[in-house]
PDB file of C-alpha atoms in Angstrom:
ATOM      1  CA  MET A   1      91.481  85.686  86.554  1.00 46.00           C
ATOM      2  CA  PRO A   2      94.460  86.229  88.878  1.00 51.00           C
ATOM      3  CA  SER A   3      96.156  83.037  89.968  1.00 48.00           C
ATOM      4  CA  THR A   4      95.810  81.818  93.558  1.00 44.00           C
ATOM      5  CA  GLN A   5      97.849  78.641  93.106  1.00 49.00           C
ATOM      6  CA  ALA A   6     101.118  77.812  94.845  1.00 47.00           C
ATOM      7  CA  PRO A   7     104.020  79.833  93.494  1.00 49.00           C
ATOM      8  CA  HIS A   8     105.924  78.635  90.458  1.00 51.00           C
ATOM      9  CA  PRO A   9     109.585  77.857  91.298  1.00 50.00           C
ATOM     10  CA  LEU A  10     110.443  81.130  89.543  1.00 51.00           C
ATOM     11  CA  PHE A  11     108.782  82.951  92.435  1.00 54.00           C
ATOM     12  CA  SER A  12     110.363  80.927  95.221  1.00 57.00           C
ATOM     13  CA  LEU A  13     113.282  82.375  97.143  1.00 57.00           C
ATOM     14  CA  LYS A  14     114.686  78.920  97.912  1.00 62.00           C
ATOM     15  CA  ASN A  15     114.863  77.961  94.239  1.00 67.00           C
ATOM     16  CA  ASN A  16     116.584  81.126  93.086  1.00 79.00           C
ATOM     17  CA  ILE A  17     119.964  81.001  94.807  1.00 83.00           C
ATOM     18  CA  ILE A  18     121.723  80.501  91.478  1.00 84.00           C
ATOM     19  CA  PHE A  19     119.771  83.372  89.921  1.00 86.00           C
ATOM     20  CA  TYR A  20     120.797  85.780  92.668  1.00 90.00           C
ATOM     21  CA  ALA A  21     124.388  84.578  92.599  1.00 90.00           C
ATOM     22  CA  VAL A  22     124.546  85.239  88.853  1.00 91.00           C
ATOM     23  CA  MET A  23     122.912  88.663  89.226  1.00 94.00           C
ATOM     24  CA  LEU A  24     125.340  89.578  92.009  1.00 95.00           C
ATOM     25  CA  CYS A  25     128.324  88.609  89.874  1.00 97.00           C
ATOM     26  CA  MET A  26     126.951  90.511  86.887  1.00 97.00           C
ATOM     27  CA  THR A  27     126.355  93.594  89.016  1.00 98.00           C
ATOM     28  CA  LEU A  28     129.882  93.525  90.446  1.00 98.00           C
ATOM     29  CA  LEU A  29     131.434  92.979  87.014  1.00 98.00           C
ATOM     30  CA  SER A  30     129.393  95.841  85.625  1.00 98.00           C
ATOM     31  CA  ILE A  31     130.444  98.213  88.416  1.00 98.00           C
ATOM     32  CA  LEU A  32     134.104  97.298  88.110  1.00 97.00           C
ATOM     33  CA  PHE A  33     134.577  97.014  84.356  1.00 97.00           C
ATOM     34  CA  ILE A  34     131.564  98.185  82.322  1.00 98.00           C
ATOM     35  CA  ASP A  35     129.616 101.064  83.850  1.00 98.00           C
ATOM     36  CA  ARG A  36     131.956 103.977  83.201  1.00 98.00           C
ATOM     37  CA  HIS A  37     132.852 102.904  79.647  1.00 98.00           C
ATOM     38  CA  LEU A  38     129.202 102.286  78.802  1.00 98.00           C
ATOM     39  CA  ALA A  39     128.171 105.692  80.184  1.00 97.00           C
ATOM     40  CA  ASP A  40     130.806 107.361  77.993  1.00 97.00           C
ATOM     41  CA  PHE A  41     129.659 105.400  74.934  1.00 97.00           C
ATOM     42  CA  ILE A  42     125.991 106.296  75.466  1.00 96.00           C
ATOM     43  CA  HIS A  43     126.815 109.961  76.057  1.00 95.00           C
ATOM     44  CA  GLN A  44     128.932 110.176  72.899  1.00 96.00           C
ATOM     45  CA  HIS A  45     126.332 108.556  70.652  1.00 94.00           C
ATOM     46  CA  GLU A  46     123.274 110.357  72.111  1.00 90.00           C
ATOM     47  CA  PHE A  47     120.767 107.503  72.100  1.00 92.00           C
ATOM     48  CA  ALA A  48     118.231 109.525  74.079  1.00 92.00           C
ATOM     49  CA  ASN A  49     114.972 110.427  72.323  1.00 94.00           C
ATOM     50  CA  SER A  50     111.273 110.761  73.103  1.00 93.00           C
ATOM     51  CA  PHE A  51     110.689 107.004  72.753  1.00 95.00           C
ATOM     52  CA  THR A  52     113.473 105.980  75.125  1.00 95.00           C
ATOM     53  CA  LYS A  53     112.284 108.622  77.584  1.00 94.00           C
ATOM     54  CA  LEU A  54     108.843 107.021  77.428  1.00 95.00           C
ATOM     55  CA  LEU A  55     110.367 103.599  78.093  1.00 96.00           C
ATOM     56  CA  SER A  56     112.248 104.965  81.091  1.00 95.00           C
ATOM     57  CA  ASN A  57     108.893 105.783  82.713  1.00 95.00           C
ATOM     58  CA  ILE A  58     107.481 102.249  82.545  1.00 97.00           C
ATOM     59  CA  PRO A  59     107.093 102.115  86.368  1.00 96.00           C
ATOM     60  CA  ALA A  60     104.375 104.768  86.080  1.00 97.00           C
ATOM     61  CA  LEU A  61     102.408 102.472  83.747  1.00 97.00           C
ATOM     62  CA  LEU A  62     102.677  99.517  86.119  1.00 97.00           C
ATOM     63  CA  GLU A  63     101.772 101.685  89.118  1.00 97.00           C
ATOM     64  CA  THR A  64      98.693 102.853  87.194  1.00 97.00           C
ATOM     65  CA  LEU A  65      97.692  99.244  86.544  1.00 97.00           C
ATOM     66  CA  ALA A  66      98.178  98.501  90.244  1.00 96.00           C
ATOM     67  CA  ALA A  67      95.934 101.449  91.139  1.00 96.00           C
ATOM     68  CA  ILE A  68      93.266 100.210  88.698  1.00 96.00           C
ATOM     69  CA  ALA A  69      93.362  96.763  90.300  1.00 95.00           C
ATOM     70  CA  LEU A  70      93.018  98.351  93.739  1.00 94.00           C
ATOM     71  CA  LEU A  71      90.022 100.417  92.633  1.00 94.00           C
ATOM     72  CA  GLY A  72      88.544  97.319  91.020  1.00 92.00           C
ATOM     73  CA  CYS A  73      88.253  95.761  94.478  1.00 88.00           C
ATOM     74  CA  LEU A  74      85.655  98.397  95.319  1.00 86.00           C
ATOM     75  CA  ALA A  75      83.252  96.535  93.053  1.00 87.00           C
ATOM     76  CA  PRO A  76      81.842  93.456  94.845  1.00 84.00           C
ATOM     77  CA  LYS A  77      81.837  91.409  91.630  1.00 83.00           C
ATOM     78  CA  LEU A  78      85.551  91.946  91.080  1.00 85.00           C
ATOM     79  CA  ARG A  79      86.699  91.792  94.686  1.00 84.00           C
ATOM     80  CA  THR A  80      86.973  88.004  94.849  1.00 84.00           C
ATOM     81  CA  LYS A  81      88.851  87.819  91.553  1.00 87.00           C
ATOM     82  CA  LEU A  82      91.277  90.621  92.353  1.00 90.00           C
ATOM     83  CA  SER A  83      91.809  90.316  96.097  1.00 90.00           C
ATOM     84  CA  ALA A  84      94.837  87.983  95.919  1.00 90.00           C
ATOM     85  CA  LEU A  85      96.506  90.171  93.289  1.00 93.00           C
ATOM     86  CA  VAL A  86      95.815  93.395  95.178  1.00 93.00           C
ATOM     87  CA  ILE A  87      97.100  92.065  98.509  1.00 93.00           C
ATOM     88  CA  HIS A  88     100.277  90.882  96.788  1.00 94.00           C
ATOM     89  CA  LEU A  89     100.657  94.264  95.063  1.00 96.00           C
ATOM     90  CA  ILE A  90     100.248  96.178  98.326  1.00 95.00           C
ATOM     91  CA  PHE A  91     102.943  94.167 100.103  1.00 95.00           C
ATOM     92  CA  THR A  92     105.187  94.420  97.032  1.00 96.00           C
ATOM     93  CA  LEU A  93     104.857  98.215  96.854  1.00 96.00           C
ATOM     94  CA  LEU A  94     105.515  98.626 100.573  1.00 96.00           C
ATOM     95  CA  LEU A  95     108.637  96.471 100.446  1.00 97.00           C
ATOM     96  CA  ALA A  96     109.863  98.096  97.227  1.00 97.00           C
ATOM     97  CA  THR A  97     109.517 101.561  98.746  1.00 97.00           C
ATOM     98  CA  LEU A  98     111.383 100.625 101.918  1.00 97.00           C
ATOM     99  CA  ILE A  99     114.156  98.796 100.083  1.00 96.00           C
ATOM    100  CA  ARG A 100     114.548 101.544  97.512  1.00 96.00           C
ATOM    101  CA  PHE A 101     115.147 104.340  99.996  1.00 95.00           C
ATOM    102  CA  GLY A 102     117.165 102.142 102.344  1.00 96.00           C
ATOM    103  CA  ALA A 103     119.489 100.818  99.647  1.00 96.00           C
ATOM    104  CA  LYS A 104     120.067 104.226  98.044  1.00 96.00           C
ATOM    105  CA  ALA A 105     121.002 105.689 101.428  1.00 94.00           C
ATOM    106  CA  LEU A 106     123.222 102.716 102.228  1.00 96.00           C
ATOM    107  CA  PHE A 107     125.290 102.773  99.013  1.00 97.00           C
ATOM    108  CA  GLY A 108     125.336 106.455  98.070  1.00 96.00           C
ATOM    109  CA  ARG A 109     126.560 106.096  94.488  1.00 97.00           C
ATOM    110  CA  THR A 110     127.043 109.114  92.229  1.00 97.00           C
ATOM    111  CA  TRP A 111     125.180 109.413  88.889  1.00 97.00           C
ATOM    112  CA  PRO A 112     126.432 108.883  85.328  1.00 97.00           C
ATOM    113  CA  GLU A 113     125.465 112.440  84.350  1.00 96.00           C
ATOM    114  CA  THR A 114     124.750 115.744  86.077  1.00 94.00           C
ATOM    115  CA  TRP A 115     121.015 116.334  86.512  1.00 88.00           C
ATOM    116  CA  VAL A 116     120.257 118.339  89.677  1.00 85.00           C
ATOM    117  CA  ASP A 117     122.131 121.166  91.428  1.00 84.00           C
ATOM    118  CA  ASN A 118     125.411 120.386  89.665  1.00 90.00           C
ATOM    119  CA  ASN A 119     125.586 116.935  91.215  1.00 92.00           C
ATOM    120  CA  PRO A 120     129.007 115.280  90.746  1.00 94.00           C
ATOM    121  CA  SER A 121     128.920 112.749  87.925  1.00 97.00           C
ATOM    122  CA  TRP A 122     131.113 110.635  85.696  1.00 97.00           C
ATOM    123  CA  ILE A 123     130.387 112.540  82.482  1.00 97.00           C
ATOM    124  CA  SER A 124     130.819 116.047  83.904  1.00 95.00           C
ATOM    125  CA  ASP A 125     133.449 115.512  86.603  1.00 96.00           C
ATOM    126  CA  ARG A 126     134.901 112.031  85.961  1.00 97.00           C
ATOM    127  CA  ILE A 127     133.645 111.111  89.421  1.00 96.00           C
ATOM    128  CA  GLU A 128     132.110 107.700  90.048  1.00 97.00           C
ATOM    129  CA  ALA A 129     132.122 106.341  93.570  1.00 96.00           C
ATOM    130  CA  PHE A 130     130.081 104.959  96.432  1.00 97.00           C
ATOM    131  CA  HIS A 131     129.612 107.172  99.488  1.00 96.00           C
ATOM    132  CA  PRO A 132     127.737 105.107 102.088  1.00 95.00           C
ATOM    133  CA  PHE A 133     125.097 107.079 104.009  1.00 94.00           C
ATOM    134  CA  ALA A 134     125.869 110.294 102.117  1.00 92.00           C
ATOM    135  CA  GLU A 135     122.931 112.694 102.190  1.00 87.00           C
ATOM    136  CA  GLY A 136     121.281 114.207  99.132  1.00 89.00           C
ATOM    137  CA  ILE A 137     119.941 113.207  95.737  1.00 91.00           C
ATOM    138  CA  ALA A 138     123.449 113.453  94.264  1.00 94.00           C
ATOM    139  CA  TYR A 139     124.197 110.047  95.803  1.00 95.00           C
ATOM    140  CA  ASN A 140     121.038 108.141  94.846  1.00 95.00           C
ATOM    141  CA  SER A 141     122.103 106.309  91.697  1.00 97.00           C
ATOM    142  CA  PHE A 142     122.419 102.795  93.154  1.00 98.00           C
ATOM    143  CA  PRO A 143     120.240 100.805  92.897  1.00 98.00           C
ATOM    144  CA  SER A 144     117.873 102.009  90.186  1.00 97.00           C
ATOM    145  CA  GLY A 145     114.468 102.689  91.687  1.00 97.00           C
ATOM    146  CA  HIS A 146     112.879 102.499  88.234  1.00 97.00           C
ATOM    147  CA  ALA A 147     114.251  99.000  87.660  1.00 98.00           C
ATOM    148  CA  LEU A 148     113.345  97.952  91.198  1.00 98.00           C
ATOM    149  CA  PHE A 149     109.691  99.007  90.887  1.00 98.00           C
ATOM    150  CA  THR A 150     109.360  97.715  87.324  1.00 98.00           C
ATOM    151  CA  PHE A 151     110.638  94.240  88.162  1.00 97.00           C
ATOM    152  CA  ALA A 152     108.718  94.123  91.453  1.00 97.00           C
ATOM    153  CA  LEU A 153     105.373  95.030  89.894  1.00 97.00           C
ATOM    154  CA  ALA A 154     105.877  93.183  86.600  1.00 97.00           C
ATOM    155  CA  SER A 155     106.867  90.003  88.478  1.00 95.00           C
ATOM    156  CA  THR A 156     103.772  90.276  90.649  1.00 95.00           C
ATOM    157  CA  PHE A 157     101.497  90.753  87.645  1.00 96.00           C
ATOM    158  CA  TRP A 158     103.313  87.930  85.857  1.00 94.00           C
ATOM    159  CA  PHE A 159     102.523  85.488  88.668  1.00 91.00           C
ATOM    160  CA  HIS A 160      98.830  86.406  88.843  1.00 93.00           C
ATOM    161  CA  LEU A 161      98.271  87.049  85.132  1.00 94.00           C
ATOM    162  CA  PRO A 162     100.700  84.700  83.339  1.00 93.00           C
ATOM    163  CA  ARG A 163      98.823  84.849  80.043  1.00 95.00           C
ATOM    164  CA  TYR A 164     100.255  88.344  79.580  1.00 96.00           C
ATOM    165  CA  ARG A 165     103.824  87.269  80.368  1.00 94.00           C
ATOM    166  CA  LEU A 166     105.113  88.712  77.089  1.00 97.00           C
ATOM    167  CA  PHE A 167     103.883  92.177  78.075  1.00 98.00           C
ATOM    168  CA  TRP A 168     105.454  91.962  81.542  1.00 97.00           C
ATOM    169  CA  ALA A 169     108.733  90.793  79.988  1.00 97.00           C
ATOM    170  CA  VAL A 170     108.651  93.724  77.543  1.00 97.00           C
ATOM    171  CA  CYS A 171     108.190  96.095  80.485  1.00 98.00           C
ATOM    172  CA  MET A 172     111.261  94.636  82.191  1.00 97.00           C
ATOM    173  CA  LEU A 173     113.380  94.924  79.067  1.00 98.00           C
ATOM    174  CA  GLY A 174     111.963  98.332  78.224  1.00 97.00           C
ATOM    175  CA  VAL A 175     112.997  99.974  81.479  1.00 98.00           C
ATOM    176  CA  PHE A 176     116.593  98.818  80.902  1.00 98.00           C
ATOM    177  CA  ILE A 177     116.601 100.272  77.382  1.00 97.00           C
ATOM    178  CA  GLY A 178     114.973 103.509  78.484  1.00 97.00           C
ATOM    179  CA  GLN A 179     117.159 104.160  81.504  1.00 97.00           C
ATOM    180  CA  LEU A 180     120.395 103.269  79.731  1.00 97.00           C
ATOM    181  CA  SER A 181     119.567 105.249  76.593  1.00 96.00           C
ATOM    182  CA  GLN A 182     118.878 108.352  78.667  1.00 96.00           C
ATOM    183  CA  ASN A 183     122.057 107.681  80.673  1.00 96.00           C
ATOM    184  CA  TYR A 184     119.959 108.006  83.816  1.00 96.00           C
ATOM    185  CA  HIS A 185     121.625 104.990  85.442  1.00 97.00           C
ATOM    186  CA  TYR A 186     124.642 102.751  85.143  1.00 98.00           C
ATOM    187  CA  LEU A 187     124.039  99.177  84.015  1.00 98.00           C
ATOM    188  CA  GLY A 188     125.102  98.004  87.490  1.00 98.00           C
ATOM    189  CA  ASP A 189     122.390 100.172  89.046  1.00 98.00           C
ATOM    190  CA  LEU A 190     119.765  98.555  86.845  1.00 98.00           C
ATOM    191  CA  LEU A 191     120.940  94.998  87.495  1.00 98.00           C
ATOM    192  CA  ALA A 192     120.864  95.601  91.246  1.00 98.00           C
ATOM    193  CA  GLY A 193     117.433  97.229  91.023  1.00 98.00           C
ATOM    194  CA  ALA A 194     116.059  94.333  88.983  1.00 97.00           C
ATOM    195  CA  SER A 195     117.357  91.781  91.503  1.00 96.00           C
ATOM    196  CA  LEU A 196     115.879  93.664  94.443  1.00 97.00           C
ATOM    197  CA  GLY A 197     112.586  94.012  92.597  1.00 96.00           C
ATOM    198  CA  VAL A 198     112.285  90.241  92.237  1.00 93.00           C
ATOM    199  CA  VAL A 199     113.191  89.865  95.918  1.00 93.00           C
ATOM    200  CA  CYS A 200     110.328  92.225  96.817  1.00 94.00           C
ATOM    201  CA  THR A 201     107.863  90.112  94.851  1.00 93.00           C
ATOM    202  CA  GLN A 202     108.999  86.882  96.473  1.00 90.00           C
ATOM    203  CA  LEU A 203     108.996  88.301  99.993  1.00 91.00           C
ATOM    204  CA  ALA A 204     105.602  89.912  99.413  1.00 92.00           C
ATOM    205  CA  PHE A 205     104.139  86.600  98.278  1.00 89.00           C
ATOM    206  CA  ALA A 206     105.531  84.817 101.336  1.00 86.00           C
ATOM    207  CA  ILE A 207     104.086  87.492 103.646  1.00 88.00           C
ATOM    208  CA  ALA A 208     100.702  87.407 101.897  1.00 83.00           C
ATOM    209  CA  GLN A 209     100.566  83.619 102.180  1.00 80.00           C
ATOM    210  CA  LYS A 210     101.292  83.741 105.913  1.00 78.00           C
ATOM    211  CA  CYS A 211      98.646  86.403 106.455  1.00 73.00           C
ATOM    212  CA  HIS A 212      96.163  84.323 104.501  1.00 65.00           C
ATOM    213  CA  ARG A 213      96.830  81.291 106.698  1.00 61.00           C
TER     214      ARG A 213
END
């Protein structure tokens, strides 16, 4: 049964200042010193395969689980058990969507590799830069939307269904492995996306609690 108790300190914004400070430092260090070298290394060794591609699509699995929970509320017997989880999921998805598009537009980072319409990239053009408010998909690398949605949804499920914490943790790790192996994102993109995903979960819980009161 989904949990309706007060949030564990892990899910409290006030108790996670150190966590966010560490994630910010790691993201900055990655952008400055790691991302380009790591992208070159991954490209040269060709880690991409069907399994890593599957891992890169973990958000689709979590979104499917969210949809199942939402549909479950249509059944009167399940509505009471699932209502807290579903409300939290709805707020989380709304916030994640807004933050994803807003942050990508704000930072405008180029991609590690060229994927669409000859977009400038580090591997093809030796171009890696931030172009704030630049228009077009060519500047949508930062932060990673896949990491953002994975961490947002997995954190929400983790709070309400802690007995499956190992599975949620595997999802979080898996999206990093999948996205990096495919060279879809820089490590800095993924770290930023993960941090913002946790923020979405915490904000969504706070909003849901206020609405409940």
